[in-house]
Coordinates of C-alpha atoms (C1' of nucleotides) in Angstrom, one line a residue:
Chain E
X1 CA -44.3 -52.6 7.6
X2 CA -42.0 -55.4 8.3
X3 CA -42.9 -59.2 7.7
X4 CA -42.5 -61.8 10.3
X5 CA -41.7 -65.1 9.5
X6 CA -41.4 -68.3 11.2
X7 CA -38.6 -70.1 9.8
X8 CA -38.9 -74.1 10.5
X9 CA -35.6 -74.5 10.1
X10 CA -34.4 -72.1 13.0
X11 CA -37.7 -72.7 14.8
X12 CA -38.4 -68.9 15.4
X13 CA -39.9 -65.7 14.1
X14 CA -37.5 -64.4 12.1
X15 CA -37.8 -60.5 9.9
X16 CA -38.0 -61.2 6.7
X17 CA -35.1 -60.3 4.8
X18 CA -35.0 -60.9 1.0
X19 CA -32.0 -61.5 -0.9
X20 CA -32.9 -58.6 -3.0
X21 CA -34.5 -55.0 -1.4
X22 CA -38.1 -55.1 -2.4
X23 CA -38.4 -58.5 -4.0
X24 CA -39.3 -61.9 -2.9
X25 CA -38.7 -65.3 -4.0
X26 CA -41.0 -68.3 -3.2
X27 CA -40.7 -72.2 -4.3
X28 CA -43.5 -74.4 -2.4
X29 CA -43.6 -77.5 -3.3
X30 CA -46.8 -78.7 -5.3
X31 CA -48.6 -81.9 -5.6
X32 CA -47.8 -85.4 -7.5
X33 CA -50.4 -85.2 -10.1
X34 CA -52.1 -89.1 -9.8
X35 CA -55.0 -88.4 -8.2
X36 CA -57.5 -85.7 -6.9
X37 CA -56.6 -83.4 -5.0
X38 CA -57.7 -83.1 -1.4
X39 CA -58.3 -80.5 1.1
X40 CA -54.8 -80.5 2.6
X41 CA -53.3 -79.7 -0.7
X42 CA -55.6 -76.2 -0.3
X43 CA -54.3 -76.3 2.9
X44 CA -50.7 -76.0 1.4
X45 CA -51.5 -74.0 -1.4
X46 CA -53.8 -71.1 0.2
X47 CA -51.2 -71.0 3.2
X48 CA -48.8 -69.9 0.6
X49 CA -51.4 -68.0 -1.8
X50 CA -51.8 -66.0 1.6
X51 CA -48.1 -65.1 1.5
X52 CA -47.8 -64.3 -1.5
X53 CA -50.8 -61.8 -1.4
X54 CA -49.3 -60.6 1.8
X55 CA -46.2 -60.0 0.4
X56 CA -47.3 -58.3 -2.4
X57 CA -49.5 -55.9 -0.3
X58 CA -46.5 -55.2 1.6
X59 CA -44.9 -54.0 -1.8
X60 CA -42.8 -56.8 -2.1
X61 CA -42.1 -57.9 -6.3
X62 CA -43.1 -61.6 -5.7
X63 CA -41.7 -64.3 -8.2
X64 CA -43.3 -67.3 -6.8
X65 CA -43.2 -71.0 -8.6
X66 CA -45.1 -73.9 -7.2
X67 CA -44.6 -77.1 -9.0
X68 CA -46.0 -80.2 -10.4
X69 CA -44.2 -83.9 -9.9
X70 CA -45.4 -85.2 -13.0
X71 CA -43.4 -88.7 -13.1
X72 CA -43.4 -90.5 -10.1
X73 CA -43.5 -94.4 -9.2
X74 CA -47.1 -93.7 -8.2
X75 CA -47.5 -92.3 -11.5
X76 CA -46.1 -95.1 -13.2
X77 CA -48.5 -97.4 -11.5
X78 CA -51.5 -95.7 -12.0
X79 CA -50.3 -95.6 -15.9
X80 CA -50.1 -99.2 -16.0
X81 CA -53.5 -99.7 -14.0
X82 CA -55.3 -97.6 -16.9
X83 CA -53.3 -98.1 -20.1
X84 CA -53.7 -94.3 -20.2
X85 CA -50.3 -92.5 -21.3
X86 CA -48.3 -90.1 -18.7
X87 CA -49.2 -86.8 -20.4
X88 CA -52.9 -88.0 -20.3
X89 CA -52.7 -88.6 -17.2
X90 CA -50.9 -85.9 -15.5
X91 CA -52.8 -83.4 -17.7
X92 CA -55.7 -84.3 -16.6
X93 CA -55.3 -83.9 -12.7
X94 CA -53.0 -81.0 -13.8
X95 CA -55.8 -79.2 -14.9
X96 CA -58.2 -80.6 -12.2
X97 CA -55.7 -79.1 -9.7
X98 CA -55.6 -76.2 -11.2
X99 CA -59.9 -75.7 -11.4
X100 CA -59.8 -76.9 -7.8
X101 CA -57.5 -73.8 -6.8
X102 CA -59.2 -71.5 -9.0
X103 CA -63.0 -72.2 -6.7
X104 CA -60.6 -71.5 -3.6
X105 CA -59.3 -68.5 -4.9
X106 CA -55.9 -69.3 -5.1
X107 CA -54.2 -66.9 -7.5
X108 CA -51.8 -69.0 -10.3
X109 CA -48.2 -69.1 -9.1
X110 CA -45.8 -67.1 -12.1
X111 CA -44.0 -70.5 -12.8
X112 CA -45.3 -74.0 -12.6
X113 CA -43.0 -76.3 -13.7
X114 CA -43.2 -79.7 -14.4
X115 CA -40.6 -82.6 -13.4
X116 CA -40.9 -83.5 -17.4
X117 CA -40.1 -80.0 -18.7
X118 CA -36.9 -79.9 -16.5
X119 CA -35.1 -82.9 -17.6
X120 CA -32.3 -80.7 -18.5
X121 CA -31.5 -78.9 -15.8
X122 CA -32.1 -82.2 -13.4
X123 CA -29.2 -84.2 -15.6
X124 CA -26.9 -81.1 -15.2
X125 CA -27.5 -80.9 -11.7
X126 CA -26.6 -84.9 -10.9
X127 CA -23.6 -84.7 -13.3
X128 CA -22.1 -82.0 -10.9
X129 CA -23.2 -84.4 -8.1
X130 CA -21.1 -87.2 -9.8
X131 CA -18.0 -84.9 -10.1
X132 CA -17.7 -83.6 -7.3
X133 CA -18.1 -87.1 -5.6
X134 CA -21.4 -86.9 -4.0
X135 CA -23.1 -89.0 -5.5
X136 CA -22.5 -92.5 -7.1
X137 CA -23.5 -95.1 -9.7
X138 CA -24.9 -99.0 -8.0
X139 CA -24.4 -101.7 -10.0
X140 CA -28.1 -102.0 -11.1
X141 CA -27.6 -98.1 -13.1
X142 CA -29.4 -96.1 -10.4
X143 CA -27.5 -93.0 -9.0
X144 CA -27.8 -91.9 -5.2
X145 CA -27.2 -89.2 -3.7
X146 CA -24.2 -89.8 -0.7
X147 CA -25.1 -88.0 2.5
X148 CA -22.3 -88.8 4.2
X149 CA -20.4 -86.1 1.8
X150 CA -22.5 -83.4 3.1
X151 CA -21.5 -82.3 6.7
X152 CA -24.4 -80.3 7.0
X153 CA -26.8 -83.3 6.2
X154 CA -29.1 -83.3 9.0
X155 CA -29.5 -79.1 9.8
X156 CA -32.2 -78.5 8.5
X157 CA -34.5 -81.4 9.7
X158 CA -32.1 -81.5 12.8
X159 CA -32.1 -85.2 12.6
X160 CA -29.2 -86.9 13.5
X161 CA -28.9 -90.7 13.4
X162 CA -27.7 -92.7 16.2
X163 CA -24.7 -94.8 15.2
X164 CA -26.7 -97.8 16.2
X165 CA -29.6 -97.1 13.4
X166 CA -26.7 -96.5 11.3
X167 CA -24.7 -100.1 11.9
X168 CA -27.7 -101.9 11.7
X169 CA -29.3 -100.8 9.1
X170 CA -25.8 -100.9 7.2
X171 CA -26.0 -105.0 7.8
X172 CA -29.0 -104.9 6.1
X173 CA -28.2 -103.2 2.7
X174 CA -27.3 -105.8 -0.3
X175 CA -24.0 -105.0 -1.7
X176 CA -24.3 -103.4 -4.9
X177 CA -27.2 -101.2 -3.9
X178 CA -26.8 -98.1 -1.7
X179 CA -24.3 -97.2 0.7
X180 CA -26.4 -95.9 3.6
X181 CA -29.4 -95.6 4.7
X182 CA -30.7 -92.5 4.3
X183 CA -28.3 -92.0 1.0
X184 CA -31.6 -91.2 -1.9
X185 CA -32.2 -91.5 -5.2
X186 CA -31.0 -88.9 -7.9
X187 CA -31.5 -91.5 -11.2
X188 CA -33.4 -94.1 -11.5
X189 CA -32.4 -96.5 -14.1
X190 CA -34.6 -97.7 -16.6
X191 CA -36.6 -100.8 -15.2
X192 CA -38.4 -102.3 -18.4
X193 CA -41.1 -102.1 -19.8
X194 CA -43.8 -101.4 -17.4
X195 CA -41.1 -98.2 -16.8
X196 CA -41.2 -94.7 -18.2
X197 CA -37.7 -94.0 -19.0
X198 CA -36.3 -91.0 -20.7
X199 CA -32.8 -91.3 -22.8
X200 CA -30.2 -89.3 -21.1
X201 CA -26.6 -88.7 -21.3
X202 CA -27.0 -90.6 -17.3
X203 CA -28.4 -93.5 -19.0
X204 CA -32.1 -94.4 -19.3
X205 CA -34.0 -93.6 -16.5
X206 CA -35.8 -91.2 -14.7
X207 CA -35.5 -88.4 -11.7
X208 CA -36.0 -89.1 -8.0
X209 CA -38.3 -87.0 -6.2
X210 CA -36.3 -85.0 -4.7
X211 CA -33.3 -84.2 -7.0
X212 CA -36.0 -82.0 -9.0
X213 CA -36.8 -79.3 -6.7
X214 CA -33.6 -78.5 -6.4
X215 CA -33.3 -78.5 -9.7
X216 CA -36.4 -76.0 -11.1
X217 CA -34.8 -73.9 -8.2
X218 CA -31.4 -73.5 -9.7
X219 CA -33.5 -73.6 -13.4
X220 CA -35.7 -70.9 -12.6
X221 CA -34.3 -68.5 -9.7
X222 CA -30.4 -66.8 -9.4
X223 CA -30.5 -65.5 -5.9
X224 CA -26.9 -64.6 -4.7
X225 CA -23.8 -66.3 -3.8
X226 CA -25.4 -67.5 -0.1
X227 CA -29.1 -68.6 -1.4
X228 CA -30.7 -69.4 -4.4
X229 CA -34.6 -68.5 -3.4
X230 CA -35.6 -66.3 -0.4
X231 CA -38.8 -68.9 0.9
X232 CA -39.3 -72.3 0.5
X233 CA -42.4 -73.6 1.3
X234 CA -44.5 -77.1 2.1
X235 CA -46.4 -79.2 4.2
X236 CA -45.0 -80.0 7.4
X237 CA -44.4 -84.0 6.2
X238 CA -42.0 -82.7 3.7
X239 CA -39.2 -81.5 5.8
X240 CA -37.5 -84.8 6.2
X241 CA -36.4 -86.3 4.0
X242 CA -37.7 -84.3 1.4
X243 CA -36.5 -81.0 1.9
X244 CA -33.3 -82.0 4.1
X245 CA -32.3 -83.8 0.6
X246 CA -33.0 -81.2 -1.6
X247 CA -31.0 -79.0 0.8
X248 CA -28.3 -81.2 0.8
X249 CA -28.8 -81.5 -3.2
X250 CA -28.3 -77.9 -3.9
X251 CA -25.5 -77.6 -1.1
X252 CA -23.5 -79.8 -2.8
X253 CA -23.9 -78.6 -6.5
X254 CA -24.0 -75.4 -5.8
X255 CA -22.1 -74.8 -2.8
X256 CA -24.9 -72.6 -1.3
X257 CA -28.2 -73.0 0.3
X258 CA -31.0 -73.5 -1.3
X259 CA -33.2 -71.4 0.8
X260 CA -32.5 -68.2 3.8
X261 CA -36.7 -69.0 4.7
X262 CA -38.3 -72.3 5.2
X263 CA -42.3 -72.7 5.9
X264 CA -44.3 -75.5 6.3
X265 CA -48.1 -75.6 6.9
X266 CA -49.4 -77.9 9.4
X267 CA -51.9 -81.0 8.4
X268 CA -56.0 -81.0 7.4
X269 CA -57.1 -83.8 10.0
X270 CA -60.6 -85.6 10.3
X271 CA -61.8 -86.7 13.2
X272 CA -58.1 -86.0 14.9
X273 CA -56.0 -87.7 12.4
X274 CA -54.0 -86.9 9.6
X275 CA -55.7 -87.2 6.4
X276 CA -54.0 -88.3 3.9
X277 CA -53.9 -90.9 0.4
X278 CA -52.4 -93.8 3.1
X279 CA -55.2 -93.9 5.5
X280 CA -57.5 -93.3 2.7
X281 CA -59.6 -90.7 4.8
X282 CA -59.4 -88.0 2.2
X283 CA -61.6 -85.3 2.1
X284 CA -61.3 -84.7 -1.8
X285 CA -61.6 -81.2 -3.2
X286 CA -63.4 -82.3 -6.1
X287 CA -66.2 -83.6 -2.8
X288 CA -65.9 -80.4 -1.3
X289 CA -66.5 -78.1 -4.0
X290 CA -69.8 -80.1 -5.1
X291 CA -71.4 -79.2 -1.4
X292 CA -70.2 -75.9 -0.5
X293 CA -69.3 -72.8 -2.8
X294 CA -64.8 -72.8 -2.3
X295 CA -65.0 -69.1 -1.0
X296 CA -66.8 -70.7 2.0
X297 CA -64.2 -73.3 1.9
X298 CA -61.4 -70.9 1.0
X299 CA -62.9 -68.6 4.2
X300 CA -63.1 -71.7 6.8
X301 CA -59.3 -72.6 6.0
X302 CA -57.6 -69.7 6.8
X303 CA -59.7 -69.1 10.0
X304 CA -56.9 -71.2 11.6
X305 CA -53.1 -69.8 11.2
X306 CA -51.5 -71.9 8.9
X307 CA -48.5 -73.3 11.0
X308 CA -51.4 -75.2 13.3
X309 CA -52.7 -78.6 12.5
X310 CA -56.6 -77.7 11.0
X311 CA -59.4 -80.5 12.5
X312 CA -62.0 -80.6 9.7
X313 CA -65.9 -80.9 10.6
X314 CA -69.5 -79.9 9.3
X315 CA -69.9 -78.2 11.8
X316 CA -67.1 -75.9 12.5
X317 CA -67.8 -75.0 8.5
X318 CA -71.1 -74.4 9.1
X319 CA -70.2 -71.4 12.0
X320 CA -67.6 -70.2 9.2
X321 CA -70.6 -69.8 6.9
X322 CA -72.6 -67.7 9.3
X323 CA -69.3 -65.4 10.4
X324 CA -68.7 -64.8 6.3
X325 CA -72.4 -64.3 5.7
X326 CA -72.3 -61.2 8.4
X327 CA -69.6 -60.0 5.7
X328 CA -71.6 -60.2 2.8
X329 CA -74.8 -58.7 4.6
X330 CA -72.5 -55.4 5.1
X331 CA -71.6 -55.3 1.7
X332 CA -75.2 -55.8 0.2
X333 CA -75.9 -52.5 2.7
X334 CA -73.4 -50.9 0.8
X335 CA -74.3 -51.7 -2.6
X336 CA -74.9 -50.0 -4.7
X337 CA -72.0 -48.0 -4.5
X338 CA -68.0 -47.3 -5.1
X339 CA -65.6 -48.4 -3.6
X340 CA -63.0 -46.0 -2.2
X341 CA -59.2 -45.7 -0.4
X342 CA -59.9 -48.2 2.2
X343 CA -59.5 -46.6 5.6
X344 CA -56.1 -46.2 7.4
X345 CA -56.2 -47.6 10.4
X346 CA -58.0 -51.0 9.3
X347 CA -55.8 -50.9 6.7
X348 CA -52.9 -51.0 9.2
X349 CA -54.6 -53.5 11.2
X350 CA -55.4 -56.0 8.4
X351 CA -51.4 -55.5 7.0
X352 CA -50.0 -56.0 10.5
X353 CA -51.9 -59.3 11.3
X354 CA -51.0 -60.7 8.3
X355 CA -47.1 -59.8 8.3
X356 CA -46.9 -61.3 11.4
X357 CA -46.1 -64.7 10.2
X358 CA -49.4 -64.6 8.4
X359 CA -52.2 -64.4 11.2
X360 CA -54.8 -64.9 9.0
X361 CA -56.9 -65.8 12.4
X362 CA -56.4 -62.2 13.6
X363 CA -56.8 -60.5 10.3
X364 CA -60.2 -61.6 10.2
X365 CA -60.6 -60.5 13.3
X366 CA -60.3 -57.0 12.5
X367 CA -62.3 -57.8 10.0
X368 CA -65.2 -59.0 12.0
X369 CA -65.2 -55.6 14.2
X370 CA -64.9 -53.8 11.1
X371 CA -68.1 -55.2 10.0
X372 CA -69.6 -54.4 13.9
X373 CA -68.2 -51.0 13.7
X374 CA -70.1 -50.0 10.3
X375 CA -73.2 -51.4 10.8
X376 CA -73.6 -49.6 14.2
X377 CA -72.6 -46.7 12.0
X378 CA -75.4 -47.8 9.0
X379 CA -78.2 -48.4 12.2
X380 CA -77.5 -44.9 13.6
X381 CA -78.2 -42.9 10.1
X382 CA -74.6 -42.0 10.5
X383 CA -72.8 -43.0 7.8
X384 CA -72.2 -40.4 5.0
X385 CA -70.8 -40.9 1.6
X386 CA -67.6 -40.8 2.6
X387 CA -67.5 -43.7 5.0
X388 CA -69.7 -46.0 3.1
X389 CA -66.9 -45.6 0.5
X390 CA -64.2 -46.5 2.8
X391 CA -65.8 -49.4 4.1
X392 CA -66.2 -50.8 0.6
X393 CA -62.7 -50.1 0.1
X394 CA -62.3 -51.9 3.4
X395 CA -63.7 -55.2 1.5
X396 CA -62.1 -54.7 -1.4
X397 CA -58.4 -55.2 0.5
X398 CA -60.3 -57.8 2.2
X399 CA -60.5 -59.6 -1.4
X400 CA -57.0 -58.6 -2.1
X401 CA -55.1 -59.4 0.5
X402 CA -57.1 -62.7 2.1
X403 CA -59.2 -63.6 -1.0
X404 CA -62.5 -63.6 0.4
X405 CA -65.8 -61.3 0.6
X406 CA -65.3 -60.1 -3.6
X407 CA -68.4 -62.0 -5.1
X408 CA -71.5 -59.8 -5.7
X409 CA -73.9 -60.4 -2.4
X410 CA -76.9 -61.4 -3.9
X411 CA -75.3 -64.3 -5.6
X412 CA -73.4 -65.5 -2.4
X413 CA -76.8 -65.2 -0.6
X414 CA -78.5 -67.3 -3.6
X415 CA -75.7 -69.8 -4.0
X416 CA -77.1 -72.6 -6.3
X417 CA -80.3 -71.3 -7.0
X418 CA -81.6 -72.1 -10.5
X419 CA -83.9 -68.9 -12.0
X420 CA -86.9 -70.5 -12.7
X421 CA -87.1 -71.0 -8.8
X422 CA -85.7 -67.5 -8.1
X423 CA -88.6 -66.6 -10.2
X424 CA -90.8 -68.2 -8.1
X425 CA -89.1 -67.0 -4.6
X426 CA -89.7 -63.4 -6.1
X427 CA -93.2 -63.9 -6.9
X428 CA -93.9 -65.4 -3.4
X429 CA -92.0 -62.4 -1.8
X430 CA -94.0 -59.9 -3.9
X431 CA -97.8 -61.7 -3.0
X432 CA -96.3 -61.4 0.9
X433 CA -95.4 -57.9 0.2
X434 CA -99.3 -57.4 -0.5
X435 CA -100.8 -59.1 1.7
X436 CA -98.5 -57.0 4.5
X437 CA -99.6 -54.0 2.5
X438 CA -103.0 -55.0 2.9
X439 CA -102.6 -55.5 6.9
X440 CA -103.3 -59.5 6.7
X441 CA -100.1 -60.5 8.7
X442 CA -102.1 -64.4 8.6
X443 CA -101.1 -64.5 5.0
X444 CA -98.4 -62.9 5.1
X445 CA -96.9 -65.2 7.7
X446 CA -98.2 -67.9 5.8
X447 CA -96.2 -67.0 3.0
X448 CA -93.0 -66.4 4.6
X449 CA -93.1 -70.1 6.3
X450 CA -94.1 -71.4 2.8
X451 CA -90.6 -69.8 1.7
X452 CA -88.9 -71.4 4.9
X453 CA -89.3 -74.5 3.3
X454 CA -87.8 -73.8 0.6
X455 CA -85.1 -73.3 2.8
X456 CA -85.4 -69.5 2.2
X457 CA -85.3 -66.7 5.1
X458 CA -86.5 -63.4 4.5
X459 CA -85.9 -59.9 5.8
X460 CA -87.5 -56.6 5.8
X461 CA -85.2 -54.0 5.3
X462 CA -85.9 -50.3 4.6
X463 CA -84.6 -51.3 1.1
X464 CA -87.6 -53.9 0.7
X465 CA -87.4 -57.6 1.5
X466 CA -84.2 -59.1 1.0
X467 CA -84.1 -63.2 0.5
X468 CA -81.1 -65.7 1.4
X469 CA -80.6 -69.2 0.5
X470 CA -80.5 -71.2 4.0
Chain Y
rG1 C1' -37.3 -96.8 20.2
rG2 C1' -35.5 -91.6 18.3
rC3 C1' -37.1 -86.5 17.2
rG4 C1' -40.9 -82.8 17.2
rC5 C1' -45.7 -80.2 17.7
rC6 C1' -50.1 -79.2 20.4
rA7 C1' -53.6 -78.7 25.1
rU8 C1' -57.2 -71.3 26.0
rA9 C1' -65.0 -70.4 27.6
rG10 C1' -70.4 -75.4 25.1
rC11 C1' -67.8 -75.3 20.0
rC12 C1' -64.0 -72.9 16.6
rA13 C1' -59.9 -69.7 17.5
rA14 C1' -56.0 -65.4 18.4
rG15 C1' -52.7 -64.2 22.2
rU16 C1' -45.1 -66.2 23.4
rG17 C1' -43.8 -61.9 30.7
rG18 C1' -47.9 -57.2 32.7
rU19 C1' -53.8 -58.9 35.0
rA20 C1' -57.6 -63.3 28.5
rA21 C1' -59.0 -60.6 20.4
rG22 C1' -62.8 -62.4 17.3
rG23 C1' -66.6 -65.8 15.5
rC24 C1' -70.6 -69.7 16.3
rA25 C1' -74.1 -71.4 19.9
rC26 C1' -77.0 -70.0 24.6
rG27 C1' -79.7 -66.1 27.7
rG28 C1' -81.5 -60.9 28.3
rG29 C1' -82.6 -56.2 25.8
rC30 C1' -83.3 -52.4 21.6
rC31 C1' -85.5 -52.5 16.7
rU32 C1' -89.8 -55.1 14.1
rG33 C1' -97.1 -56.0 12.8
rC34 C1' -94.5 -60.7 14.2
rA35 C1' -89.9 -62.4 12.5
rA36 C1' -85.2 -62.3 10.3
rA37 C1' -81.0 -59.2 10.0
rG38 C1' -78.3 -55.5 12.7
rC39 C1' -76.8 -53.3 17.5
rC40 C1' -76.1 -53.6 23.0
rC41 C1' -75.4 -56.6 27.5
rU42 C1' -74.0 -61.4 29.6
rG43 C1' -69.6 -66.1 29.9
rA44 C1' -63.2 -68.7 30.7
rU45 C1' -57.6 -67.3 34.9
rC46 C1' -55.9 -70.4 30.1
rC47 C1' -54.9 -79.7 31.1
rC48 C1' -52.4 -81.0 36.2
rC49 C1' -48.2 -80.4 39.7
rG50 C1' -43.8 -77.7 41.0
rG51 C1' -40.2 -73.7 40.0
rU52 C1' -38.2 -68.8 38.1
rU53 C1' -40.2 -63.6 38.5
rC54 C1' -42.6 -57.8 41.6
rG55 C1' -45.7 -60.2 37.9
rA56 C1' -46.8 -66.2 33.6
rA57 C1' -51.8 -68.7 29.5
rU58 C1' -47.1 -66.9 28.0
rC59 C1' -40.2 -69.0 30.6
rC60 C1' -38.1 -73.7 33.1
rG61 C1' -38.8 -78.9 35.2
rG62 C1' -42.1 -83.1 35.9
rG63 C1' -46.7 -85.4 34.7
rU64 C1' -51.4 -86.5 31.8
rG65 C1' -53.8 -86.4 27.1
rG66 C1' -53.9 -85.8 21.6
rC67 C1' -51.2 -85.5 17.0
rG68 C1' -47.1 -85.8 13.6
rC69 C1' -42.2 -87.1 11.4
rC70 C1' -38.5 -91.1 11.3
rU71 C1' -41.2 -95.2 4.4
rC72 C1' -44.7 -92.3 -0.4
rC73 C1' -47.4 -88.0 1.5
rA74 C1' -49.6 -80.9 1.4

RNA sequence: GGCGCCAUAGCCAAGUGGUAAGGCACGGGCCUGCAAAGCCCUGAUCCCCGGUUCGAAUCCGGGUGGCGCCUCCA
């Protein structure tokens, strides 16, 4: 099956192509670790945890590396707010990002490196820069990158400045300092105390942003003599400058492009605007996972295709909920039981929507009529063996390929219920079951409303009463 | 100011030239002691105007509305 994908840069669908038959190279960029992550940073990284499980389904080799910016002006403030060290603090929401993704089911990328651990290949990569003339030293230490060496600067975010930006913003720049406007950062030098500076052969500073991409790209991936990686992935705000700079970066070192692929996820939004640390309208992670289980999450994210801006609300989550319980209510007909070859033609179906540029909207979908398709089936007394194994082999590509519908049922349905209260739900259920027995339906009712308070529904299936957590 | 994206039933959301997937909610039915669950049936001509075409939600032009990038940002 052949994989679609949109590339940003040459705005269309494009068939994927690797570098090298049967394997696939992914860089997306990760977070800067100073502070909790928040839902649009599982936006990012399930987008491209969802290509990567695509892609390997596909039976693509996938080598994919998603990293962590762990020095960072912000950084440095937030150091000298707390008196807590760098590695204290970027270990921490290092790991805390990492427990986030692991509720949502995002799979660990191979590599994750650090800005810190790459030191080497970042120095290696601006010395070129300063050889080769594109980039230069200001008076004050700090090296920029000059974008007016690179002809190409510009194609990727298809930007181009109007001469008038350009002359007056020129009027404005301090001698000494850069030489234009958009020219960036490679080194920062060293800027006292309340700095973190590490001694290099550059002089004591520290990376830019952007220069380190480029540079755990080169570090970690070999690609060919046109492109380093085959996709590079990110939010949609990272395109310019970010990833117009670290093309122009590699360009320029390397004298090939960083990238053939470029993706880029479209925005979480609340209430119709863009979430995000500057507004201070973040939806945290840490928030999210302490009200609903991050499968649920996980499931209500990639019901909207990943290129499209996602408007977050209670409610909308709460219509996700219902459409994944339906899933789970199949499976606890199934079990107990194996799971076999998942059928064919779903199999087909789920593969297809997904290589299309990952239409994770339309994969589930197919999943939803699935579902329809064997419960009709399980109402009619018609399914045998044989299908009830194919449809558990449906869910298990289900879990492998979108990352949803593999916990056990019964704990989905009793999601953050402690046992001394299941205990008690079970004991009610079993006095209801004899007083139904016993034809007095008063009691009985009486019962079941007592458990609706709880916040428990009930149903009578052939297989007994089954209970679920409202 | 420059560049770009989006606008589909009450809500969420696929669909990129051939006469509108799916889910939630609503209503009717089957099933059930009654429910719940499950299944069946029921709903939109696709923001507005104009154009291209045998044919457009899908292409082009012009509006209106929302959002984003241009500074750190997933």
């Amino acid at each position: 099956m052949q994989m679609q994908i949109f590339d940003s840069v040459r705005k269309k669908k494009l068939p994927f192509e690797p570098i090298r038959e049967g394997e696939a190279t992914l860089y997306v960029c990760g977070p800067t670790v100073y502070d909790d992550a928040h839902l649009g940073h599982a936006r990012s990284a399930l987008s491209f945890d969802l290509l990567a499980r695509t892609l390997q389904a596909l039976g693509y080799r996938v080598t994919y590396a998603r990293n962590f910016t762990d020095i960072d002006d912000k950084i440095i403030k937030k150091i000298n707010e707390t008196g807590k060290s760098l590695r204290e603090l970027t270990d921490y929401y290092i790991a805390r990002y990492l427990e986030e993704m692991e509720a949502l089911g995002v799979r660990r990328p191979d590599i994750e490196p650090k800005a810190t651990e790459t030191l080497d290949a970042i120095e290696a990569m601006i010395t070129r820069l300063l050889e080769s003339g594109c980039a230069y030293r200001t008076e004050s230490g700090d090296i920029y990158f000059d974008t007016s060496k690179d002809p190409l600067y510009g194609s990727i975010s298809h930007r181009v400045q109007s001469e008038e930006e350009t002359q007056s913003r020129l009027c404005e720049l301090k001698s000494g300092e850069k030489r234009h406007p958009k020219d960036f950062a490679l080194w920062k030098a060293c800027a006292g105390e309340e700095d973190v500076c590490f001694d290099a052969p550059l002089g004591s500073g520290r990376p830019g942003w952007h220069i380190e991409c480029s540079a755990m790209i080169e570090k970690h991936f070999c690609g060919n003599d046109r492109y380093t990686i085959d996709i590079h992935g990110g939010g949609a705000d990272l395109l310019f400058p970010h990833h117009e700079n670290e093309a122009a970066q590699t360009r320029c070192a390397t004298g090939h492009e960083i990238a053939k692929y470029w993706m880029h996820n479209g925005f979480v939004q609340i209430a119709g605007e863009k979430m995000s640390k500057s507004l201070g309208n973040s939806f945290f992670l840490k928030d999210a996972l302490a009200l609903y289980p991050g499968e649920l999450l996980r499931f209500y994210l990639i019901g909207v295709h990943y290129r499209n801006d996602f408007n977050f609300s209670e409610e909308d989550l709460a219509a996700a909920k219902k459409r994944l319980d339906r899933l789970y209510r199949l499976k606890q007909r199934l079990l107990p039981g194996k799971a076999g070859e998942a059928d064919a033609a779903f199999r087909e179906a789920l593969l297809a929507a997904m290589a299309d540029d990952l239409n994770s909207s339309r994969a589930l979908a197919v999943v939803d009529e699935m579902i329809t398709v064997a419960n009709e089936a399980l109402d009619e007394g018609r399914a045998d063996k044989a299908l009830r194994r194919a449809w558990l082999g449906n869910l298990a590509l289900v879990d492998t390929v979108l990352g949803v519908g593999g916990s056990d049922p019964y704990a989905w349905f009793q999601h953050g219920i402690a046992p001394e209260e299941k205990e008690r739900i079970e004991a009610l259920i079993a006095q209801r079951n004899e007083a139904k027995k016993a034809k007095d339906f008063a009691r009985a009712d009486a019962i079941r409303d007592e458990l609706k308070t709880l916040g428990v529904a009930l149903m009578d299936t052939p297989e007994g009463t089954k209970w679920e957590k409202l």
